[in-house]
Amino acid sequence: MRIGILGDVHSNLEALTAAVARLRDERVEHWVQVGDIVGYGADPIACVELVRELRCTVCLGNHDAAVVGFIPTEYFNHFARRAIEWTREHLRPAEMDYLRSLPLKVEHPLYTVVHGSLHLPEQFGYVFSPVEAADSIAKQRTKLAFVGHSHIPAVYMHRNQGSPRDLQCVFEPEFEVDVSSHDRVLVNVGSVGQPRDEDPRAACAVYDSDAQIVRVLRAEYDIETTQRKIRAAGLPSVLADRLALGV
Ligand code: ZN
């Protein structure tokens, strides 16, 4: 099966549409979203609707959690907090109920999905390094796990019989890895709607469970339209500016 993985969409409809088109080209049959559908951008309703239309397997992100009041906004920086408050005012009850219904973690037979780390998912910790990846992998019961949250694509691969902290890592804007000889693989799929690896293109991933290949892909999108919508909505302009830089 070919699984398409999206994450950290952050209400960026142009980026989400481009990432979905890129994954449709890869003949994806099943969809996953690793959390943070909303926050930062100006299209929260359309992004929630598209994720629901795709019937994605979805987990809760920290921005989603803050919008529905599960975690306090003090946890966020000034600009993120303003976007969370703006999003809360603009979502309809249907989207609020949907976000409230999302689990912190999903275990599917082929993969696990969590926003930050499988080590205390409710704390939304980040996986930035092999040390943090090892803590998450220690709790991983499926071969594959998909995460986001850092907005930087990466893969951490544990080989059979290796020591728990002996991980092979790849940190690239786009990559392809063969995972056939690994027993635990943690993939950070990057961010669709607000990449932070200095590559402004939308990031997404595809896992071919038959071929045992994981790829991170990038899709160009109309950044200027997204920026215009963010400014017109009265959201902080820094949230528009950073999209052009991928930071
Ligand atoms: Zn995020």
PDB file of C-alpha atoms and ligand atoms in Angstrom:
ATOM      1  CA  MET A   1       0.000   0.000   0.000  1.00  0.00           C
ATOM      2  CA  ARG A   2       1.126   3.542  -0.739  1.00  0.00           C
ATOM      3  CA  ILE A   3       0.535   5.855   2.197  1.00  0.00           C
ATOM      4  CA  GLY A   4       0.691   9.633   1.767  1.00  0.00           C
ATOM      5  CA  ILE A   5       1.673  11.568   4.869  1.00  0.00           C
ATOM      6  CA  LEU A   6       0.922  15.237   5.464  1.00  0.00           C
ATOM      7  CA  GLY A   7       1.726  17.258   8.554  1.00  0.00           C
ATOM      8  CA  ASP A   8       1.748  20.739  10.069  1.00  0.00           C
ATOM      9  CA  VAL A   9      -0.585  22.123   7.421  1.00  0.00           C
ATOM     10  CA  HIS A  10      -1.188  25.205   9.590  1.00  0.00           C
ATOM     11  CA  SER A  11      -4.178  26.525   7.621  1.00  0.00           C
ATOM     12  CA  ASN A  12      -2.130  26.968   4.429  1.00  0.00           C
ATOM     13  CA  LEU A  13      -4.575  25.869   1.716  1.00  0.00           C
ATOM     14  CA  GLU A  14      -2.321  26.553  -1.290  1.00  0.00           C
ATOM     15  CA  ALA A  15       0.465  24.415   0.223  1.00  0.00           C
ATOM     16  CA  LEU A  16      -1.972  21.649   1.203  1.00  0.00           C
ATOM     17  CA  THR A  17      -3.512  21.538  -2.281  1.00  0.00           C
ATOM     18  CA  ALA A  18      -0.042  21.330  -3.868  1.00  0.00           C
ATOM     19  CA  ALA A  19       1.122  18.577  -1.472  1.00  0.00           C
ATOM     20  CA  VAL A  20      -2.043  16.545  -2.105  1.00  0.00           C
ATOM     21  CA  ALA A  21      -1.558  16.867  -5.883  1.00  0.00           C
ATOM     22  CA  ARG A  22       2.085  15.779  -5.537  1.00  0.00           C
ATOM     23  CA  LEU A  23       1.037  12.710  -3.532  1.00  0.00           C
ATOM     24  CA  ARG A  24      -1.799  11.870  -5.937  1.00  0.00           C
ATOM     25  CA  ASP A  25       0.906  11.700  -8.651  1.00  0.00           C
ATOM     26  CA  GLU A  26       2.515   9.005  -6.484  1.00  0.00           C
ATOM     27  CA  ARG A  27      -0.773   7.034  -6.564  1.00  0.00           C
ATOM     28  CA  VAL A  28      -1.322   7.256  -2.824  1.00  0.00           C
ATOM     29  CA  GLU A  29      -4.165   5.029  -1.565  1.00  0.00           C
ATOM     30  CA  HIS A  30      -4.308   5.976   2.106  1.00  0.00           C
ATOM     31  CA  TRP A  31      -3.720   9.315   3.834  1.00  0.00           C
ATOM     32  CA  VAL A  32      -2.202  10.342   7.149  1.00  0.00           C
ATOM     33  CA  GLN A  33      -1.951  13.756   8.806  1.00  0.00           C
ATOM     34  CA  VAL A  34       0.391  14.142  11.791  1.00  0.00           C
ATOM     35  CA  GLY A  35      -1.331  17.086  13.505  1.00  0.00           C
ATOM     36  CA  ASP A  36      -1.500  20.891  13.438  1.00  0.00           C
ATOM     37  CA  ILE A  37      -4.043  21.251  10.658  1.00  0.00           C
ATOM     38  CA  VAL A  38      -4.644  24.811  11.918  1.00  0.00           C
ATOM     39  CA  GLY A  39      -2.718  27.755  13.384  1.00  0.00           C
ATOM     40  CA  TYR A  40      -0.670  30.458  11.572  1.00  0.00           C
ATOM     41  CA  GLY A  41      -2.550  30.621   8.227  1.00  0.00           C
ATOM     42  CA  ALA A  42      -5.810  32.122   7.007  1.00  0.00           C
ATOM     43  CA  ASP A  43      -7.683  29.039   5.713  1.00  0.00           C
ATOM     44  CA  PRO A  44      -8.453  26.846   8.728  1.00  0.00           C
ATOM     45  CA  ILE A  45     -11.942  25.783   7.576  1.00  0.00           C
ATOM     46  CA  ALA A  46     -10.886  24.753   4.053  1.00  0.00           C
ATOM     47  CA  CYS A  47      -7.859  22.865   5.400  1.00  0.00           C
ATOM     48  CA  VAL A  48      -9.920  20.915   7.949  1.00  0.00           C
ATOM     49  CA  GLU A  49     -12.464  20.126   5.221  1.00  0.00           C
ATOM     50  CA  LEU A  50      -9.805  18.822   2.818  1.00  0.00           C
ATOM     51  CA  VAL A  51      -8.143  16.654   5.494  1.00  0.00           C
ATOM     52  CA  ARG A  52     -11.573  15.216   6.328  1.00  0.00           C
ATOM     53  CA  GLU A  53     -12.396  14.624   2.642  1.00  0.00           C
ATOM     54  CA  LEU A  54      -9.193  12.598   2.242  1.00  0.00           C
ATOM     55  CA  ARG A  55     -10.256  10.467   5.233  1.00  0.00           C
ATOM     56  CA  CYS A  56      -6.829  10.951   6.752  1.00  0.00           C
ATOM     57  CA  THR A  57      -5.722   9.086   9.829  1.00  0.00           C
ATOM     58  CA  VAL A  58      -5.126  12.135  12.036  1.00  0.00           C
ATOM     59  CA  CYS A  59      -3.678  12.886  15.451  1.00  0.00           C
ATOM     60  CA  LEU A  60      -3.949  16.052  17.513  1.00  0.00           C
ATOM     61  CA  GLY A  61      -1.270  18.756  17.202  1.00  0.00           C
ATOM     62  CA  ASN A  62      -0.393  21.330  19.843  1.00  0.00           C
ATOM     63  CA  HIS A  63      -1.918  24.209  17.835  1.00  0.00           C
ATOM     64  CA  ASP A  64      -5.106  22.170  17.288  1.00  0.00           C
ATOM     65  CA  ALA A  65      -5.149  21.466  21.049  1.00  0.00           C
ATOM     66  CA  ALA A  66      -4.722  25.141  21.946  1.00  0.00           C
ATOM     67  CA  VAL A  67      -7.466  26.274  19.555  1.00  0.00           C
ATOM     68  CA  VAL A  68     -10.016  24.025  21.274  1.00  0.00           C
ATOM     69  CA  GLY A  69      -8.762  24.926  24.767  1.00  0.00           C
ATOM     70  CA  PHE A  70      -7.050  21.637  25.689  1.00  0.00           C
ATOM     71  CA  ILE A  71      -3.752  23.411  26.452  1.00  0.00           C
ATOM     72  CA  PRO A  72      -3.131  27.052  27.476  1.00  0.00           C
ATOM     73  CA  THR A  73      -1.993  29.590  24.887  1.00  0.00           C
ATOM     74  CA  GLU A  74       0.731  30.848  27.284  1.00  0.00           C
ATOM     75  CA  TYR A  75       2.725  27.888  26.008  1.00  0.00           C
ATOM     76  CA  PHE A  76       3.105  29.677  22.623  1.00  0.00           C
ATOM     77  CA  ASN A  77       5.042  32.712  21.416  1.00  0.00           C
ATOM     78  CA  HIS A  78       3.212  35.985  20.777  1.00  0.00           C
ATOM     79  CA  PHE A  79       2.598  35.468  17.039  1.00  0.00           C
ATOM     80  CA  ALA A  80       1.471  31.856  17.395  1.00  0.00           C
ATOM     81  CA  ARG A  81      -0.889  32.875  20.212  1.00  0.00           C
ATOM     82  CA  ARG A  82      -2.499  35.576  18.089  1.00  0.00           C
ATOM     83  CA  ALA A  83      -3.018  33.069  15.277  1.00  0.00           C
ATOM     84  CA  ILE A  84      -4.547  30.543  17.697  1.00  0.00           C
ATOM     85  CA  GLU A  85      -6.996  33.154  19.020  1.00  0.00           C
ATOM     86  CA  TRP A  86      -7.845  34.261  15.460  1.00  0.00           C
ATOM     87  CA  THR A  87      -8.435  30.623  14.424  1.00  0.00           C
ATOM     88  CA  ARG A  88     -10.705  29.990  17.418  1.00  0.00           C
ATOM     89  CA  GLU A  89     -12.858  32.970  16.399  1.00  0.00           C
ATOM     90  CA  HIS A  90     -13.106  31.820  12.766  1.00  0.00           C
ATOM     91  CA  LEU A  91     -13.762  28.082  13.028  1.00  0.00           C
ATOM     92  CA  ARG A  92     -17.333  26.813  13.041  1.00  0.00           C
ATOM     93  CA  PRO A  93     -18.651  24.337  15.646  1.00  0.00           C
ATOM     94  CA  ALA A  94     -18.196  21.475  13.138  1.00  0.00           C
ATOM     95  CA  GLU A  95     -14.432  22.057  12.846  1.00  0.00           C
ATOM     96  CA  MET A  96     -14.053  22.693  16.583  1.00  0.00           C
ATOM     97  CA  ASP A  97     -15.814  19.371  17.318  1.00  0.00           C
ATOM     98  CA  TYR A  98     -13.629  17.582  14.779  1.00  0.00           C
ATOM     99  CA  LEU A  99     -10.397  18.944  16.327  1.00  0.00           C
ATOM    100  CA  ARG A 100     -11.671  18.049  19.810  1.00  0.00           C
ATOM    101  CA  SER A 101     -12.249  14.456  18.642  1.00  0.00           C
ATOM    102  CA  LEU A 102      -8.644  13.869  17.535  1.00  0.00           C
ATOM    103  CA  PRO A 103      -6.528  11.396  19.553  1.00  0.00           C
ATOM    104  CA  LEU A 104      -2.998  12.176  20.760  1.00  0.00           C
ATOM    105  CA  LYS A 105      -1.690   9.055  19.060  1.00  0.00           C
ATOM    106  CA  VAL A 106      -3.009   6.525  16.530  1.00  0.00           C
ATOM    107  CA  GLU A 107      -1.693   2.984  16.187  1.00  0.00           C
ATOM    108  CA  HIS A 108      -2.587   1.553  12.775  1.00  0.00           C
ATOM    109  CA  PRO A 109      -1.370  -1.972  11.870  1.00  0.00           C
ATOM    110  CA  LEU A 110       1.257  -0.501   9.503  1.00  0.00           C
ATOM    111  CA  TYR A 111       2.309   2.643  11.390  1.00  0.00           C
ATOM    112  CA  THR A 112       1.904   4.887  14.428  1.00  0.00           C
ATOM    113  CA  VAL A 113       1.060   8.600  14.200  1.00  0.00           C
ATOM    114  CA  VAL A 114       1.860  11.202  16.851  1.00  0.00           C
ATOM    115  CA  HIS A 115       2.498  14.931  16.553  1.00  0.00           C
ATOM    116  CA  GLY A 116       5.754  15.341  18.488  1.00  0.00           C
ATOM    117  CA  SER A 117       7.137  12.199  20.160  1.00  0.00           C
ATOM    118  CA  LEU A 118       5.815   8.878  21.419  1.00  0.00           C
ATOM    119  CA  HIS A 119       7.640   9.689  24.654  1.00  0.00           C
ATOM    120  CA  LEU A 120       4.844  11.455  26.607  1.00  0.00           C
ATOM    121  CA  PRO A 121       2.731  12.518  23.580  1.00  0.00           C
ATOM    122  CA  GLU A 122       0.633  14.867  25.747  1.00  0.00           C
ATOM    123  CA  GLN A 123       3.726  17.003  26.389  1.00  0.00           C
ATOM    124  CA  PHE A 124       4.292  17.654  22.654  1.00  0.00           C
ATOM    125  CA  GLY A 125       8.071  17.239  22.942  1.00  0.00           C
ATOM    126  CA  TYR A 126      10.217  17.700  19.837  1.00  0.00           C
ATOM    127  CA  VAL A 127      12.385  15.173  18.030  1.00  0.00           C
ATOM    128  CA  PHE A 128      15.342  17.195  16.742  1.00  0.00           C
ATOM    129  CA  SER A 129      18.161  14.705  17.329  1.00  0.00           C
ATOM    130  CA  PRO A 130      18.940  10.974  17.584  1.00  0.00           C
ATOM    131  CA  VAL A 131      18.773  11.203  21.405  1.00  0.00           C
ATOM    132  CA  GLU A 132      15.170  12.434  21.327  1.00  0.00           C
ATOM    133  CA  ALA A 133      14.363   9.990  18.510  1.00  0.00           C
ATOM    134  CA  ALA A 134      15.606   7.069  20.639  1.00  0.00           C
ATOM    135  CA  ASP A 135      13.222   8.068  23.461  1.00  0.00           C
ATOM    136  CA  SER A 136      10.306   8.008  21.011  1.00  0.00           C
ATOM    137  CA  ILE A 137      11.402   4.778  19.306  1.00  0.00           C
ATOM    138  CA  ALA A 138      11.558   3.077  22.727  1.00  0.00           C
ATOM    139  CA  LYS A 139       7.753   3.490  22.855  1.00  0.00           C
ATOM    140  CA  GLN A 140       7.133   2.565  19.192  1.00  0.00           C
ATOM    141  CA  ARG A 141       5.271  -0.731  18.683  1.00  0.00           C
ATOM    142  CA  THR A 142       4.929  -0.606  14.881  1.00  0.00           C
ATOM    143  CA  LYS A 143       7.810  -0.626  12.421  1.00  0.00           C
ATOM    144  CA  LEU A 144       7.005   2.850  11.096  1.00  0.00           C
ATOM    145  CA  ALA A 145       6.064   5.970  13.013  1.00  0.00           C
ATOM    146  CA  PHE A 146       5.270   9.358  11.510  1.00  0.00           C
ATOM    147  CA  VAL A 147       5.747  12.634  13.385  1.00  0.00           C
ATOM    148  CA  GLY A 148       5.936  16.368  12.642  1.00  0.00           C
ATOM    149  CA  HIS A 149       6.073  19.358  15.040  1.00  0.00           C
ATOM    150  CA  SER A 150       9.665  20.480  14.282  1.00  0.00           C
ATOM    151  CA  HIS A 151       8.732  21.325  10.654  1.00  0.00           C
ATOM    152  CA  ILE A 152      12.067  19.818   9.548  1.00  0.00           C
ATOM    153  CA  PRO A 153      12.107  16.525   7.579  1.00  0.00           C
ATOM    154  CA  ALA A 154      14.264  13.712   8.972  1.00  0.00           C
ATOM    155  CA  VAL A 155      14.368   9.952   9.329  1.00  0.00           C
ATOM    156  CA  TYR A 156      15.852   7.875  12.177  1.00  0.00           C
ATOM    157  CA  MET A 157      16.313   4.175  11.442  1.00  0.00           C
ATOM    158  CA  HIS A 158      17.054   1.433  13.954  1.00  0.00           C
ATOM    159  CA  ARG A 159      18.561  -1.786  12.635  1.00  0.00           C
ATOM    160  CA  ASN A 160      17.625  -5.194  13.998  1.00  0.00           C
ATOM    161  CA  GLN A 161      19.827  -6.210  16.921  1.00  0.00           C
ATOM    162  CA  GLY A 162      21.454  -2.765  17.128  1.00  0.00           C
ATOM    163  CA  SER A 163      21.723  -0.966  20.456  1.00  0.00           C
ATOM    164  CA  PRO A 164      18.674   1.250  21.154  1.00  0.00           C
ATOM    165  CA  ARG A 165      20.597   4.478  20.539  1.00  0.00           C
ATOM    166  CA  ASP A 166      22.349   3.264  17.408  1.00  0.00           C
ATOM    167  CA  LEU A 167      20.332   5.074  14.756  1.00  0.00           C
ATOM    168  CA  GLN A 168      21.022   5.816  11.109  1.00  0.00           C
ATOM    169  CA  CYS A 169      19.786   9.332  10.320  1.00  0.00           C
ATOM    170  CA  VAL A 170      19.039  11.426   7.262  1.00  0.00           C
ATOM    171  CA  PHE A 171      18.379  15.177   7.428  1.00  0.00           C
ATOM    172  CA  GLU A 172      17.662  16.451   3.919  1.00  0.00           C
ATOM    173  CA  PRO A 173      14.927  18.581   2.303  1.00  0.00           C
ATOM    174  CA  GLU A 174      14.049  15.578   0.085  1.00  0.00           C
ATOM    175  CA  PHE A 175      15.205  11.980   0.449  1.00  0.00           C
ATOM    176  CA  GLU A 176      14.457   8.345  -0.292  1.00  0.00           C
ATOM    177  CA  VAL A 177      15.407   5.528   2.094  1.00  0.00           C
ATOM    178  CA  ASP A 178      15.057   1.764   1.923  1.00  0.00           C
ATOM    179  CA  VAL A 179      13.773   0.589   5.320  1.00  0.00           C
ATOM    180  CA  SER A 180      13.664  -3.156   4.542  1.00  0.00           C
ATOM    181  CA  SER A 181      16.509  -4.051   6.920  1.00  0.00           C
ATOM    182  CA  HIS A 182      15.357  -1.892   9.831  1.00  0.00           C
ATOM    183  CA  ASP A 183      12.986  -2.821  12.632  1.00  0.00           C
ATOM    184  CA  ARG A 184      12.022   0.677  13.820  1.00  0.00           C
ATOM    185  CA  VAL A 185      11.815   3.763  11.625  1.00  0.00           C
ATOM    186  CA  LEU A 186      10.775   7.213  12.851  1.00  0.00           C
ATOM    187  CA  VAL A 187       9.969   9.660  10.049  1.00  0.00           C
ATOM    188  CA  ASN A 188       9.563  13.380  10.567  1.00  0.00           C
ATOM    189  CA  VAL A 189       7.573  14.290   7.469  1.00  0.00           C
ATOM    190  CA  GLY A 190       8.344  18.038   7.615  1.00  0.00           C
ATOM    191  CA  SER A 191       5.671  20.701   7.282  1.00  0.00           C
ATOM    192  CA  VAL A 192       3.179  21.232   4.492  1.00  0.00           C
ATOM    193  CA  GLY A 193       2.232  24.770   5.435  1.00  0.00           C
ATOM    194  CA  GLN A 194       5.207  26.276   7.245  1.00  0.00           C
ATOM    195  CA  PRO A 195       8.535  24.569   6.425  1.00  0.00           C
ATOM    196  CA  ARG A 196      11.463  25.586   8.646  1.00  0.00           C
ATOM    197  CA  ASP A 197      14.388  23.896   6.891  1.00  0.00           C
ATOM    198  CA  GLU A 198      15.107  26.914   4.657  1.00  0.00           C
ATOM    199  CA  ASP A 199      13.289  25.237   1.766  1.00  0.00           C
ATOM    200  CA  PRO A 200       9.992  27.102   1.304  1.00  0.00           C
ATOM    201  CA  ARG A 201       8.341  24.317  -0.708  1.00  0.00           C
ATOM    202  CA  ALA A 202       5.600  22.262   0.970  1.00  0.00           C
ATOM    203  CA  ALA A 203       6.950  19.018   2.455  1.00  0.00           C
ATOM    204  CA  CYS A 204       5.126  15.673   2.494  1.00  0.00           C
ATOM    205  CA  ALA A 205       6.035  11.984   2.497  1.00  0.00           C
ATOM    206  CA  VAL A 206       5.078   8.698   0.920  1.00  0.00           C
ATOM    207  CA  TYR A 207       5.595   5.243   2.397  1.00  0.00           C
ATOM    208  CA  ASP A 208       5.350   2.251   0.081  1.00  0.00           C
ATOM    209  CA  SER A 209       4.794  -0.618   2.501  1.00  0.00           C
ATOM    210  CA  ASP A 210       5.323  -3.289  -0.206  1.00  0.00           C
ATOM    211  CA  ALA A 211       8.585  -1.874  -1.562  1.00  0.00           C
ATOM    212  CA  GLN A 212       9.641  -0.752   1.960  1.00  0.00           C
ATOM    213  CA  ILE A 213      10.619   2.692   0.712  1.00  0.00           C
ATOM    214  CA  VAL A 214      10.064   6.024   2.487  1.00  0.00           C
ATOM    215  CA  ARG A 215      10.400   9.257   0.546  1.00  0.00           C
ATOM    216  CA  VAL A 216      10.115  12.884   1.569  1.00  0.00           C
ATOM    217  CA  LEU A 217       8.943  15.009  -1.335  1.00  0.00           C
ATOM    218  CA  ARG A 218       8.545  18.759  -1.888  1.00  0.00           C
ATOM    219  CA  ALA A 219       5.893  20.655  -3.817  1.00  0.00           C
ATOM    220  CA  GLU A 220       6.082  24.233  -5.085  1.00  0.00           C
ATOM    221  CA  TYR A 221       3.009  26.339  -4.342  1.00  0.00           C
ATOM    222  CA  ASP A 222       1.744  29.881  -4.767  1.00  0.00           C
ATOM    223  CA  ILE A 223       3.340  31.439  -1.676  1.00  0.00           C
ATOM    224  CA  GLU A 224       2.324  34.985  -2.630  1.00  0.00           C
ATOM    225  CA  THR A 225      -1.387  34.139  -2.545  1.00  0.00           C
ATOM    226  CA  THR A 226      -1.003  32.567   0.907  1.00  0.00           C
ATOM    227  CA  GLN A 227       0.912  35.627   2.143  1.00  0.00           C
ATOM    228  CA  ARG A 228      -1.750  37.980   0.787  1.00  0.00           C
ATOM    229  CA  LYS A 229      -4.505  36.053   2.600  1.00  0.00           C
ATOM    230  CA  ILE A 230      -2.586  36.092   5.906  1.00  0.00           C
ATOM    231  CA  ARG A 231      -2.082  39.872   5.720  1.00  0.00           C
ATOM    232  CA  ALA A 232      -5.686  40.498   4.618  1.00  0.00           C
ATOM    233  CA  ALA A 233      -6.958  38.455   7.578  1.00  0.00           C
ATOM    234  CA  GLY A 234      -5.103  40.740   9.977  1.00  0.00           C
ATOM    235  CA  LEU A 235      -2.800  37.948  11.161  1.00  0.00           C
ATOM    236  CA  PRO A 236       0.772  38.984  12.137  1.00  0.00           C
ATOM    237  CA  SER A 237       2.683  39.782   8.921  1.00  0.00           C
ATOM    238  CA  VAL A 238       5.734  37.858  10.153  1.00  0.00           C
ATOM    239  CA  LEU A 239       3.667  34.714   9.587  1.00  0.00           C
ATOM    240  CA  ALA A 240       3.417  35.671   5.912  1.00  0.00           C
ATOM    241  CA  ASP A 241       7.025  36.851   5.524  1.00  0.00           C
ATOM    242  CA  ARG A 242       8.618  33.678   6.880  1.00  0.00           C
ATOM    243  CA  LEU A 243       6.883  31.468   4.277  1.00  0.00           C
ATOM    244  CA  ALA A 244       9.062  32.875   1.478  1.00  0.00           C
ATOM    245  CA  LEU A 245      12.208  31.937   3.404  1.00  0.00           C
ATOM    246  CA  GLY A 246      11.156  28.544   4.735  1.00  0.00           C
ATOM    247  CA  VAL A 247      11.946  29.492   8.339  1.00  0.00           C
TER     248      VAL A 247
HETATM  249 ZN    ZN B   1       3.367  22.852  13.761  1.00  0.00          ZN
END
